[in-house]
CSV table of C-alpha atoms and ligand atoms in Angstrom, one decimal:
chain,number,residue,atom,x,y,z
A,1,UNK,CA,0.0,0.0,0.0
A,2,UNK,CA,2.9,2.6,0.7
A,3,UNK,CA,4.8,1.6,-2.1
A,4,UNK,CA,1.7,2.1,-4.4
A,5,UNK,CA,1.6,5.5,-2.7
A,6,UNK,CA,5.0,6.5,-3.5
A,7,UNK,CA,4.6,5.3,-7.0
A,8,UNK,CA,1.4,7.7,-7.7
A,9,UNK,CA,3.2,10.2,-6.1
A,10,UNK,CA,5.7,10.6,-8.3
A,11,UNK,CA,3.8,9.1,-11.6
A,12,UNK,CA,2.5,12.6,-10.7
A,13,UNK,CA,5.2,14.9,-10.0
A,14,UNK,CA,6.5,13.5,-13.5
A,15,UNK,CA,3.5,14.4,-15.1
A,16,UNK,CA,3.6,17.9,-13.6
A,17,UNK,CA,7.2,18.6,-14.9
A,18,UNK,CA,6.2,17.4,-18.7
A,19,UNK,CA,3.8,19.5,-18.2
A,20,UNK,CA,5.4,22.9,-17.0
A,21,UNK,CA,5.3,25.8,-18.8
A,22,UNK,CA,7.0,29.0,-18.8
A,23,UNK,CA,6.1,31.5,-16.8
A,24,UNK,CA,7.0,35.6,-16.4
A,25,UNK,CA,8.3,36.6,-12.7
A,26,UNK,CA,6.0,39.0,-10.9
A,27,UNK,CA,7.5,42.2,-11.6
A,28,UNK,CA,9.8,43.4,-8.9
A,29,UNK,CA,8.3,47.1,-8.3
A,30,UNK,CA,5.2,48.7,-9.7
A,31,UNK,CA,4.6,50.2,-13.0
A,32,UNK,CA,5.1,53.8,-12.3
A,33,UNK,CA,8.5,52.8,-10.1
A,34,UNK,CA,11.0,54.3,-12.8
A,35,UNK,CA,9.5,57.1,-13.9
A,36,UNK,CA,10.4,59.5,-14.9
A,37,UNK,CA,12.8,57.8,-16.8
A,38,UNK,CA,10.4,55.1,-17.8
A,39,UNK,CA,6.6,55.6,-18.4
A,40,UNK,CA,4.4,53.9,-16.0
A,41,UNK,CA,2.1,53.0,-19.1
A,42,UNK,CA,4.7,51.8,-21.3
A,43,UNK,CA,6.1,49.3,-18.1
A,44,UNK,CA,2.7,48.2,-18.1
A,45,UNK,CA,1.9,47.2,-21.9
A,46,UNK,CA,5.4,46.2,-21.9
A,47,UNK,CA,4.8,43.5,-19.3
A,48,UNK,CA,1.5,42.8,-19.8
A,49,UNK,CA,1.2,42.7,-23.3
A,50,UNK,CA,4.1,42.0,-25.1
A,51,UNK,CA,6.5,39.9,-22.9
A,52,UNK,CA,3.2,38.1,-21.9
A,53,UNK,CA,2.3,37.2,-25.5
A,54,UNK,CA,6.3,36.0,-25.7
A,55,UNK,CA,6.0,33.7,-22.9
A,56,UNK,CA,2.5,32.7,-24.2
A,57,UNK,CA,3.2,32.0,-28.0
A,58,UNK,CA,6.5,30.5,-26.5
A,59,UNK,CA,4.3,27.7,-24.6
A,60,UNK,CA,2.3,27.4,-27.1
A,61,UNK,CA,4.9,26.7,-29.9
A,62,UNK,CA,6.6,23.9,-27.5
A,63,UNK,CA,3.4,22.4,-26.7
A,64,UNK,CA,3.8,18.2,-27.0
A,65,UNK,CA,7.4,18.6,-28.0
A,66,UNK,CA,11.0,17.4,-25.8
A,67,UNK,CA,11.7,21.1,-25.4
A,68,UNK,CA,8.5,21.2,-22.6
A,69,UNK,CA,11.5,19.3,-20.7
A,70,UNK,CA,14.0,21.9,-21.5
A,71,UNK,CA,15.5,24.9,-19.3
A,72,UNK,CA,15.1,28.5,-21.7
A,73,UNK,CA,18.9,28.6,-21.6
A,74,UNK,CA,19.0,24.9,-23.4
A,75,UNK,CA,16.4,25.9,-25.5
A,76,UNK,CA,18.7,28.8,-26.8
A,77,UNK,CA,21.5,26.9,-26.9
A,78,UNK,CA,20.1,24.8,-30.2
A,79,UNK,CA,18.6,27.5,-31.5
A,80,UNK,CA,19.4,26.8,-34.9
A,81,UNK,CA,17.3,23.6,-35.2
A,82,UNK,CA,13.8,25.6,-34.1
A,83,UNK,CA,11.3,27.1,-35.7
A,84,UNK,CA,10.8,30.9,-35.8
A,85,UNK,CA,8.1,31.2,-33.8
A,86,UNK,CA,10.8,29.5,-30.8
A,87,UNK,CA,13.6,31.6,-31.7
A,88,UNK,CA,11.2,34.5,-31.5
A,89,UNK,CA,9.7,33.4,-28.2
A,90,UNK,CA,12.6,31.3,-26.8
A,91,UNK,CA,14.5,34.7,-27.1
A,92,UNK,CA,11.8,37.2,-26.2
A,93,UNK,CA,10.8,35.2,-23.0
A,94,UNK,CA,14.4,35.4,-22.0
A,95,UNK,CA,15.6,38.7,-22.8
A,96,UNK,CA,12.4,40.3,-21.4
A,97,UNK,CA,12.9,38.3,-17.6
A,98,UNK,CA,16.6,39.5,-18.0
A,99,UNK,CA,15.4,43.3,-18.7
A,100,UNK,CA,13.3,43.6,-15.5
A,101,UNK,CA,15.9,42.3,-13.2
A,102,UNK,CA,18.3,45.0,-14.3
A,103,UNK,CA,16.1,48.1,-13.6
A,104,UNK,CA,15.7,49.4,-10.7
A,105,UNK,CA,13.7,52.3,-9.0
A,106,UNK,CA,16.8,52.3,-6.5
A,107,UNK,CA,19.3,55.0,-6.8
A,108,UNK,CA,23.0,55.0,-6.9
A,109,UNK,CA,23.8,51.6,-7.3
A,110,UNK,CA,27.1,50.9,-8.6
A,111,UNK,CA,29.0,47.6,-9.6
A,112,UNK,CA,30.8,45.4,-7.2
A,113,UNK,CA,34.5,45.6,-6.7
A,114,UNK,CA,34.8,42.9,-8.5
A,115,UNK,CA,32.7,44.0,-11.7
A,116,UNK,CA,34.4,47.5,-11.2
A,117,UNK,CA,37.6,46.3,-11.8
A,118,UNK,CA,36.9,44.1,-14.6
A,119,UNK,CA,35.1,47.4,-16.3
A,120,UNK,CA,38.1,49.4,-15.5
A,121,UNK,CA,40.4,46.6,-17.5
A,122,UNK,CA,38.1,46.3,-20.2
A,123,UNK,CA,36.9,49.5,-21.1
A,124,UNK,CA,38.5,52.1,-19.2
A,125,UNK,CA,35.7,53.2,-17.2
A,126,UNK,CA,32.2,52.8,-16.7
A,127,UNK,CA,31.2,56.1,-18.3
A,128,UNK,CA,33.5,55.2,-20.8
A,129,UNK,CA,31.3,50.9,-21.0
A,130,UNK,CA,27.8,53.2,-20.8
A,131,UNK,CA,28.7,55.2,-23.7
A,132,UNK,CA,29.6,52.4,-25.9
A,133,UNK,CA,26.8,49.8,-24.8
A,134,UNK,CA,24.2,52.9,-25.9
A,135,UNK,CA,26.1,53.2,-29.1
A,136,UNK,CA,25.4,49.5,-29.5
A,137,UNK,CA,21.6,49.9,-28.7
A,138,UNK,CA,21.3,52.9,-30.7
A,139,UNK,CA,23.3,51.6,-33.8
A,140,UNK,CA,21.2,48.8,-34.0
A,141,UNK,CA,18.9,49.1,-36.7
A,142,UNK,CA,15.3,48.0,-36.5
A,143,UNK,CA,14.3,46.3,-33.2
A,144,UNK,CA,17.1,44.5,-31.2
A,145,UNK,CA,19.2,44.2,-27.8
A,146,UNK,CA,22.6,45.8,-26.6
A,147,UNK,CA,24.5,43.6,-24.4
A,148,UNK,CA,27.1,43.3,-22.3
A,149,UNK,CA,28.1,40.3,-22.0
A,150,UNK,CA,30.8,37.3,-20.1
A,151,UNK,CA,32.6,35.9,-22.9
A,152,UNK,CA,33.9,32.0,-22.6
A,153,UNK,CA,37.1,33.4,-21.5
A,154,UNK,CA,35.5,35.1,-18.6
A,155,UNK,CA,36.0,38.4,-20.4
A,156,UNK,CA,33.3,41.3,-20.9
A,157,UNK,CA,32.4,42.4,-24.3
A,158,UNK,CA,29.5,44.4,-25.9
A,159,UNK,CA,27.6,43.2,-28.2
A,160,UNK,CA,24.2,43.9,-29.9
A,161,UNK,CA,21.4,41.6,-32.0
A,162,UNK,CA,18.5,42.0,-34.2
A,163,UNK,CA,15.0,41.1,-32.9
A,164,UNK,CA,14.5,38.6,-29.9
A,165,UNK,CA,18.0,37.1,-30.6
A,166,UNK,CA,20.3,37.1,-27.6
A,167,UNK,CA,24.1,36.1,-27.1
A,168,UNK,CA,23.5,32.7,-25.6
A,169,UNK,CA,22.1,31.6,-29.1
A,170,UNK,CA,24.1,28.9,-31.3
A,171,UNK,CA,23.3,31.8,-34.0
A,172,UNK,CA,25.1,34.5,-32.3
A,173,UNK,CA,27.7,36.1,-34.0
A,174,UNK,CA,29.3,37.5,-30.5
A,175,UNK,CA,28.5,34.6,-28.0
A,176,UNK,CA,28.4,34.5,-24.1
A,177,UNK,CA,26.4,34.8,-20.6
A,178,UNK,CA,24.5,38.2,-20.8
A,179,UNK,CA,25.0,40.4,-17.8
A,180,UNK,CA,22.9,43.4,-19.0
A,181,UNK,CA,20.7,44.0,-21.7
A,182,UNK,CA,19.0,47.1,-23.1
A,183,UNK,CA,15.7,46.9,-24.9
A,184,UNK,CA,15.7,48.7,-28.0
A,185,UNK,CA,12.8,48.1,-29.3
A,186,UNK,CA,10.6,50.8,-30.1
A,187,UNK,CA,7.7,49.5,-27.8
A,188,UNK,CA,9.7,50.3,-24.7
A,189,UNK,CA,10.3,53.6,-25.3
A,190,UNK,CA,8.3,54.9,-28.1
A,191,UNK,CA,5.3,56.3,-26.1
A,192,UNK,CA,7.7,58.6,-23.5
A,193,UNK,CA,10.2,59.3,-26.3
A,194,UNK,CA,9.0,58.9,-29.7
A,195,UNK,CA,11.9,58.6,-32.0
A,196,UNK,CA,14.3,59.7,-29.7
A,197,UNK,CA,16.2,56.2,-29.2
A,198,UNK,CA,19.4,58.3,-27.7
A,199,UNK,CA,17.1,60.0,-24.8
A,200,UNK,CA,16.2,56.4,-23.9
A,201,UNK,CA,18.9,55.3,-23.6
A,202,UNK,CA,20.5,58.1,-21.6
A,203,UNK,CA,17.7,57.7,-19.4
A,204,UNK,CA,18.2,53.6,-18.7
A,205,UNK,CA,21.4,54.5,-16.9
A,206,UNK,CA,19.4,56.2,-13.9
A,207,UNK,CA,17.8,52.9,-13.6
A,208,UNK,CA,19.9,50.5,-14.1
A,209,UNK,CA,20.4,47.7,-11.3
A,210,UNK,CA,24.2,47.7,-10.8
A,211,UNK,CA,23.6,45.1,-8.1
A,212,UNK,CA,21.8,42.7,-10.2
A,213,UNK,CA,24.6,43.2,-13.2
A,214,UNK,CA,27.4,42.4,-10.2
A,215,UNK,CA,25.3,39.1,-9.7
A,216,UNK,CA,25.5,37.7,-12.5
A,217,UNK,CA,28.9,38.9,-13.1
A,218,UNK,CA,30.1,36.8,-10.6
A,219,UNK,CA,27.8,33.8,-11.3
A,220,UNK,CA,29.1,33.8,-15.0
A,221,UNK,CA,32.9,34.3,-14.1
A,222,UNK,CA,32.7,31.6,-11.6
B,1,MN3,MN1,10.5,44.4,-25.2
């Protein structure tokens, strides 16, 4: 009888996990938290709407396959072999749960030692790695990412893609763990800032979570 018990119990929990589906992380702080640097309404469709039709179409596009058993970051890693509508959602599910994580309505945070010095090395300084990771985002042509990324060789590099692409895709032309990412598509910014990319992006560095980029610095360099 107790075996049998165990046995259901974990028929069950088996069928649960085939079964899971990706889902978006509450959202850490309200809409209207980074204003005025970003838009209450534009946090809200941008969460609502359009990363919550990602994670959606993303479910729905895996449904009955062997990626329902699959971590996102697997998924992206054999990117190549999917259809669009993964790579779109795969990618847009991903980069969107990134984005969140690395705003912030808190003020003044600043890397760790660690991620300080690292910056330093790399790029001189971190006005010096701001002003080339918004040249990335604003260079980008169409709708894309900027990046700054943790290369193989535990380096950092900026980098940019088109659409929902990231840098832990197979297709990647500049591969590696992203750290930060910058949205620069036009639905999260076009409402405060029209066509004024550049604004947006000077903007995103009052509230950007330096805390959460040390993170997963040191998770990807260790
Ligand atoms: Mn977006």
């Amino acid at each position: 009888m107790k075996i049998k018990k165990i046995f259901l119990a974990t028929a069950l929990s088996a069928a649960t996990f085939a079964m899971a589906q990706f889902k978006q992380t509450p959202l850490p702080y309200a809409y209207n938290a980074l204003e005025p640097y970003v838009d209450a309404q534009t946090m809200e469709i941008h969460y609502t709407k359009h990363a919550a039709a990602y994670v959606s179409n993303l479910n729905k596009a895996i449904a009955g396959t062997p990626l329902e058993k699959e971590s996102i970051t697997k998924i992206l890693s054999h990117i190549s072999k999917e259809s669009p509508a993964v790579r779109n959602n795969a990618g847009g599910h991903y980069n969107h749960e990134l984005f969140w994580t690395v705003l912030t309505p808190e003020k003044n945070t600043q890397p760790s030692a660690k991620l300080a010095k690292a910056i330093t090395e790399s790029f001189g300084s971190l006005d010096a790695l701001k002003e080339k990771l918004s040249k990335a985002g604003a260079d980008r042509f169409g709708s894309g990412w900027a990046w700054l990324i943790v290369t193989a060789d535990k380096k950092l590099a900026i980098t940019s893609t088109g659409n929902q692409d990231n840098p832990l895709m197979d297709i990647a032309e500049v591969k590696g763990t992203p750290i930060l990412g910058i949205d620069v598509w036009e639905h999260a910014y076009y409402l405060k800032y029209q066509n004024k990319r550049a604004d947006y992006l000077t903007a995103f560095w009052n509230v950007t979570n330096w805390n959460e980029v040390s993170k997963r610095y040191e998770e990807a360099t260790k």
